[in-house]
Amino acid sequence: MTDEAAASRAPRLGRAAVEQRVSQLLRQQLDRPTAADHTVSSVVLLRAEPVWESDQPLRVQGRTVRVAAGVSPLGVLDHITQHADAPDADLLVVLTDQEEAALGRTVLSVALRQRVHTVDRWALVAEQFGAQQVEPRLTDEAWAAEALMSARPPQNGWPRLPGKVLSRDTALRHLAASRLGLDQRLGLGAEGLDIRALLRWSALRGATESLASLRSAERVGLTRWLIDATGKAGRALFALIDVDRGPDALAAGVVCHALWSPQAVGMDRQKGRVDRFFGDAQLDDATMQAFGEAARQVVIQLADEAWDPERAGVTPADANRLLHTVLDRAEALLEQFGAQDAATYSDVLRSGFNYRVDAVADALTACLAKRGDTRPAADTLASRVAALAEHQLHAFHQHRVERARMALRLVRWLAHPSPLPETLAAGIDAQIRDWGWVDHAVAQVWAGEDIHPGLKTAYRLLHERVAVRRRAMDEAFALRLQDWTRNGTARDGLLMVENLLEKVVAPVAAGERPVLFLLLDGMSAAAAVEIASEMAHTWQEYDPLGGTSRNAKSQPARRRGVVAALPTLTKVSRASLFAGELCEGGQDLERDRFARHGFWNGRTARLFHKADVRGEAGEMLGAELTQALATPDMLVGVVLNTIDDALDKDRERSDATWRLDDIGVLRILLEHASYHGRAVIIASDHGHVLERDGHLRTAQDSVSARHRTGTAPASAGEVELVGPRVVGPGQRVVSLWDAGLRYTTRKAGYHGGASAAEVTIPLLAFLPLGAASPPEQWRPLGDCRPAWWEAAGPAVPAIELAGTAPATRSGKQKAPEPTDGQIGLDLAATRGVEALLDELLDSDIFTARRTLTPRVVHKPKIRAAIGALLEAGGILPTAVLGERAGELPDRAVRFATVLQRIFNVDDYAVLSLTDSSRNVRLDKDLLRRQFELKGDV
């Protein structure tokens, strides 16, 4: 048939087209009745192919409509006659391809407007979308008119689109979204139709069969448009659908991403097997790469959705189920193609994650075997750990990734100079500043690896190496503690547990800000690391003994440690804390003495223990505690025993970390404190050591798991402590300093001994983020992480990982001296910062930008702020930045905002406020480029 003949042929009409055209005619007749025909006829003649297969009537504008096919003039007359004699519907619609002259006057006289009405299907389509015209490219798709009418959503129809012209892409995009069920099955509209949506659709049950069920012309036309719209990746997808492998498309795409990676060489045979999987499509490398990358993006999206309940259209369970179905199939296809090695280059395949675990294990083993300069091996390990963390399935293996990070940190620590303490004060500070972080990391490494045997072995060896060095430190600490305790009067600038309330809490209580004092029984420095890190999202940490900003350089702000009473037991150290003097006692003594201190400056003080903390059914906190927190003039103290109880009762845990939600009602207490603007001070009464395959030492005179009182002298792993700070008969105990020893039955952890982890009490002080006017002497803390914790830490000389020499009896070990080269590097860095600041502040661009700000900021403040950021590696807490520049804490965010106006030339983010304005970040490269600086740091 010629194109001209096809165009003149009567169109075949479907149900939707008939309904819409009849409705249109009825509206026109009612709106514009003619003088000759002021009533609506019950017969409508439509020019169409005389084909109608349904006997069911239609409902149009409240009328029952019967449709019939009139294949000849006589057939049309028969239908009209039957309708007149015995009407079974309000309206008869006859589809006929006969000319009006052939039908005759008798038939036409009873028809609406005495004529056969034509049906312009494209006009009907345009009307459905609220358009007036149809783009010619759309009318070229002859199959699409009937498809668009039949696919029209039954409730609200097609959306009314802006503009007068209905374009081909708009119409076919809506048609495809409807036919593929993207809205119902994926929660996507027409605007979300892209190659990723099609790949997700292809993995759904019965999806590709729904496409195959379309009429041939529509299926071919719609497929052609979808390939045009999605490019090379779409061509690969529909090649698989053509050979009935559509459900495997997403899994096959993940395999293609690995095989066609630029790094995957020598795999032509495996690629040939994949080519055959696609049938006769003859797809080039660019197509396979595009297809693979699209599939990778879908898997990443699924992994994100599996953890995000807020995603529209899918639930985490649905996304998780689809993700793992695809990944299972991808692994099977890898084996089918003999391409298992290609997974090395994939950041989405499960086996790709396993390859990266292999790489971490190999690198860690190499580090532990390395002698001399370990930095190259540590750098390799760092890159391997980073690659593991960048794998797109890392969220499903967070604990494995985190343990690998901790192992890397411990490797750095072993290569980092860490002199043994020469005084107890140095030991307490080292436990807070450095060793507690080691304890936190080693707890993760001890928890170990789930599956990989090589990594299990490496973790075990790493733990042993760390334990050797840590043991030497604990021995040196115990000797310093022994000397200090025997002295009895030397304070050495130390804060002791019996003075904590008077020296730290009372000065805050004397001011206007209310206080919440939290005693987390048994919290070690390692536990404080994680608690403080989690609180940093909504709280600003301070040094409560930091002094004023005038002496900041001579006395830098830092996290503090407190010396526990001896022996390091709850009934001794906790009682001494609340009593304000060395003593022994229980909850009644603690409550009474806490309330009666004379240094509360007239404030009422109340201490809440276990029974008073929790409320009744439906209450997180007891009513009296809730009321106390809401009373501004009341000093509130709360004791939470979760950590100590867990250690004593050997609570089963997969690791030894302590998060806010792990510690009773700690989070809800912090929320109340934040709401009421309370300063929060957190401390413990003692720390603890954990059970790590320790050894039982029999002692008849043992009083606790870690100390005894008999006259027998101290032996290996023990230290004799004598002096006025020892509470008990004769002011003498023998305590274990070796964390691997105990006197009693096995538990999860112990205290009572003389190790740094038990004697050192971490002290944390916080205000809610954005709180104005911190207490006097409080100074904001910056990043407390030690240099070895992250790769950005300062360069250090390497030492052997193979072990650390045990401490001498004196406990003294000279710290490694910096080399001349190191000193030169430090001086060069300092001079570089100063030179860059000089160049910046003298530049014409800076001068012009500074004059544009509504608030004049003095150059010394700007110099101090930018200099502090440069020295800190580009990021500082906003409160610390303000403090370094001499701004009041409540103005720190405003000050940073003014700096942004000066430095963010052309809206480039030279300075950024991040983490809800908690931190300020400086982009050094942008700073140099935007201000045309030649210097570098």
Coordinates of N, CA and C in Angstrom, one line a residue, residues 809-895:
R809 N 63.6 0.2 85.0 CA 63.0 0.3 86.4 C 62.7 1.8 86.6
S810 N 63.5 2.7 86.1 CA 63.3 4.1 86.3 C 62.1 4.6 85.5
G811 N 61.7 3.8 84.5 CA 60.6 4.1 83.6 C 60.9 5.2 82.6
K812 N 62.2 5.7 82.6 CA 62.5 6.8 81.7 C 63.0 6.4 80.4
Q813 N 62.5 7.0 79.4 CA 63.0 6.8 78.0 C 63.0 8.1 77.3
K814 N 64.1 8.4 76.8 CA 64.3 9.7 76.1 C 63.5 9.8 74.9
A815 N 62.8 10.8 74.7 CA 62.0 11.0 73.5 C 62.9 11.2 72.3
P816 N 62.6 10.6 71.1 CA 63.4 10.9 69.9 C 63.5 12.4 69.6
E817 N 64.7 12.8 69.4 CA 64.9 14.2 69.0 C 64.6 14.4 67.6
P818 N 64.0 15.6 67.2 CA 63.7 15.8 65.8 C 65.0 16.1 65.1
T819 N 65.1 15.7 63.9 CA 66.2 15.9 63.1 C 66.3 17.3 62.6
D820 N 67.5 17.7 62.1 CA 67.7 19.0 61.6 C 66.7 19.3 60.4
G821 N 66.5 18.2 59.6 CA 65.6 18.3 58.5 C 64.2 18.6 58.9
Q822 N 63.8 17.9 60.0 CA 62.4 18.2 60.5 C 62.3 19.6 61.0
I823 N 63.3 20.1 61.7 CA 63.2 21.5 62.2 C 63.1 22.5 61.1
G824 N 64.0 22.2 60.0 CA 63.9 23.0 58.9 C 62.6 23.0 58.2
L825 N 62.0 21.8 58.1 CA 60.6 21.8 57.5 C 59.6 22.6 58.3
D826 N 59.7 22.4 59.6 CA 58.7 23.2 60.4 C 58.9 24.7 60.3
L827 N 60.2 25.2 60.3 CA 60.4 26.6 60.1 C 60.0 27.1 58.7
A828 N 60.2 26.2 57.7 CA 59.9 26.6 56.4 C 58.3 26.7 56.2
A829 N 57.6 25.8 56.9 CA 56.2 25.8 56.8 C 55.6 27.1 57.5
T830 N 56.2 27.4 58.7 CA 55.8 28.6 59.4 C 56.0 29.9 58.5
R831 N 57.3 30.0 58.0 CA 57.6 31.1 57.1 C 56.7 31.2 55.9
G832 N 56.3 30.0 55.3 CA 55.5 30.0 54.2 C 54.1 30.6 54.5
V833 N 53.5 30.2 55.6 CA 52.2 30.7 56.0 C 52.3 32.2 56.2
E834 N 53.3 32.7 56.9 CA 53.5 34.2 57.1 C 53.6 34.9 55.8
A835 N 54.4 34.4 54.9 CA 54.6 35.0 53.6 C 53.3 35.1 52.8
L836 N 52.6 34.0 52.9 CA 51.3 34.0 52.1 C 50.3 35.0 52.7
L837 N 50.3 35.1 54.0 CA 49.4 36.0 54.7 C 49.8 37.5 54.3
D838 N 51.1 37.7 54.3 CA 51.5 39.1 53.9 C 51.1 39.4 52.5
E839 N 51.3 38.5 51.6 CA 50.9 38.7 50.2 C 49.4 38.9 50.1
L840 N 48.6 38.0 50.8 CA 47.1 38.1 50.8 C 46.6 39.5 51.2
L841 N 47.1 39.9 52.4 CA 46.5 41.1 53.0 C 47.0 42.4 52.3
D842 N 48.1 42.3 51.5 CA 48.5 43.4 50.7 C 48.0 43.5 49.3
S843 N 47.2 42.4 48.9 CA 46.7 42.4 47.6 C 45.6 43.3 47.3
D844 N 45.5 43.8 46.1 CA 44.4 44.8 45.7 C 43.1 44.1 45.8
I845 N 43.0 42.8 45.4 CA 41.7 42.2 45.5 C 41.2 42.1 46.9
F846 N 42.0 41.7 47.9 CA 41.6 41.7 49.3 C 41.2 43.0 49.8
T847 N 41.9 44.1 49.4 CA 41.6 45.4 49.9 C 40.2 45.8 49.3
A848 N 39.9 45.5 48.1 CA 38.6 45.9 47.5 C 37.5 45.1 48.1
R849 N 37.7 43.8 48.3 CA 36.7 42.9 48.9 C 36.4 43.4 50.4
R850 N 37.4 43.7 51.1 CA 37.2 44.1 52.5 C 36.4 45.4 52.6
T851 N 36.5 46.3 51.7 CA 35.8 47.5 51.8 C 34.3 47.3 51.4
L852 N 33.9 46.2 50.8 CA 32.5 45.9 50.5 C 31.7 45.4 51.6
T853 N 32.3 45.0 52.7 CA 31.6 44.3 53.8 C 30.9 45.4 54.6
P854 N 29.7 45.2 55.1 CA 29.0 46.2 55.9 C 29.7 46.3 57.3
R855 N 30.4 45.3 57.7 CA 31.0 45.3 59.0 C 32.5 45.3 58.8
V856 N 33.2 46.4 59.3 CA 34.7 46.4 59.1 C 35.3 45.5 60.0
V857 N 36.1 44.6 59.4 CA 36.9 43.6 60.2 C 38.4 44.0 60.2
H858 N 39.0 44.1 61.3 CA 40.4 44.6 61.4 C 41.3 43.5 60.8
K859 N 42.3 44.0 60.2 CA 43.3 43.0 59.5 C 43.9 42.0 60.5
P860 N 44.3 42.4 61.7 CA 44.8 41.4 62.6 C 43.9 40.2 62.9
K861 N 42.6 40.5 63.0 CA 41.7 39.4 63.2 C 41.6 38.5 62.0
I862 N 41.6 39.1 60.8 CA 41.5 38.3 59.6 C 42.8 37.5 59.4
R863 N 43.9 38.1 59.7 CA 45.2 37.4 59.7 C 45.2 36.2 60.6
A864 N 44.8 36.4 61.8 CA 44.7 35.3 62.8 C 43.8 34.2 62.4
A865 N 42.7 34.5 61.8 CA 41.7 33.5 61.4 C 42.3 32.7 60.3
I866 N 42.7 33.3 59.2 CA 43.2 32.6 58.0 C 44.5 31.9 58.4
G867 N 45.4 32.5 59.2 CA 46.6 31.8 59.6 C 46.2 30.5 60.4
A868 N 45.3 30.6 61.3 CA 44.9 29.4 62.1 C 44.3 28.3 61.2
L869 N 43.6 28.7 60.2 CA 43.1 27.7 59.2 C 44.2 27.1 58.4
L870 N 45.1 27.9 58.0 CA 46.3 27.3 57.2 C 47.1 26.4 58.1
E871 N 47.3 26.7 59.3 CA 48.1 25.9 60.2 C 47.4 24.6 60.5
A872 N 46.0 24.6 60.6 CA 45.2 23.5 60.9 C 44.9 22.6 59.7
G873 N 45.5 22.9 58.6 CA 45.2 22.1 57.4 C 44.0 22.4 56.7
G874 N 43.3 23.5 57.0 CA 42.2 24.0 56.2 C 40.9 23.9 56.9
I875 N 40.8 23.3 58.1 CA 39.5 23.2 58.7 C 39.6 23.4 60.2
L876 N 38.7 24.1 60.8 CA 38.6 24.4 62.3 C 37.2 24.5 62.7
P877 N 36.9 24.1 63.9 CA 35.6 24.4 64.5 C 35.3 25.9 64.5
T878 N 34.1 26.3 64.2 CA 33.8 27.7 64.1 C 34.1 28.5 65.4
A879 N 33.8 27.8 66.6 CA 34.1 28.4 67.8 C 35.6 28.7 68.0
V880 N 36.4 27.7 67.6 CA 37.9 27.8 67.7 C 38.4 28.9 66.8
L881 N 37.9 29.0 65.6 CA 38.3 30.1 64.7 C 38.0 31.4 65.3
G882 N 36.8 31.6 65.9 CA 36.5 32.9 66.5 C 37.4 33.2 67.6
E883 N 37.7 32.2 68.4 CA 38.5 32.4 69.6 C 39.9 32.8 69.2
R884 N 40.5 32.1 68.1 CA 41.8 32.5 67.6 C 41.8 33.9 67.1
A885 N 40.7 34.4 66.6 CA 40.7 35.7 66.1 C 40.3 36.8 67.1
G886 N 40.0 36.3 68.3 CA 39.6 37.2 69.4 C 38.2 37.6 69.4
E887 N 37.3 36.8 68.7 CA 35.9 37.1 68.7 C 35.2 36.4 69.9
L888 N 34.1 37.0 70.4 CA 33.3 36.3 71.4 C 32.7 35.1 70.8
P889 N 32.5 34.0 71.6 CA 31.9 32.7 71.1 C 30.6 32.9 70.4
D890 N 29.7 33.7 71.0 CA 28.4 33.9 70.4 C 28.4 34.6 69.1
R891 N 29.6 35.2 68.7 CA 29.7 35.9 67.4 C 30.6 35.2 66.4
A892 N 30.9 34.0 66.8 CA 31.9 33.2 65.9 C 31.3 32.9 64.5
V893 N 30.0 32.5 64.5 CA 29.4 32.2 63.2 C 29.2 33.5 62.4
R894 N 28.8 34.5 63.0 CA 28.6 35.8 62.3 C 30.0 36.3 61.8
F895 N 31.0 36.1 62.5 CA 32.4 36.5 62.1 C 32.8 35.7 60.9

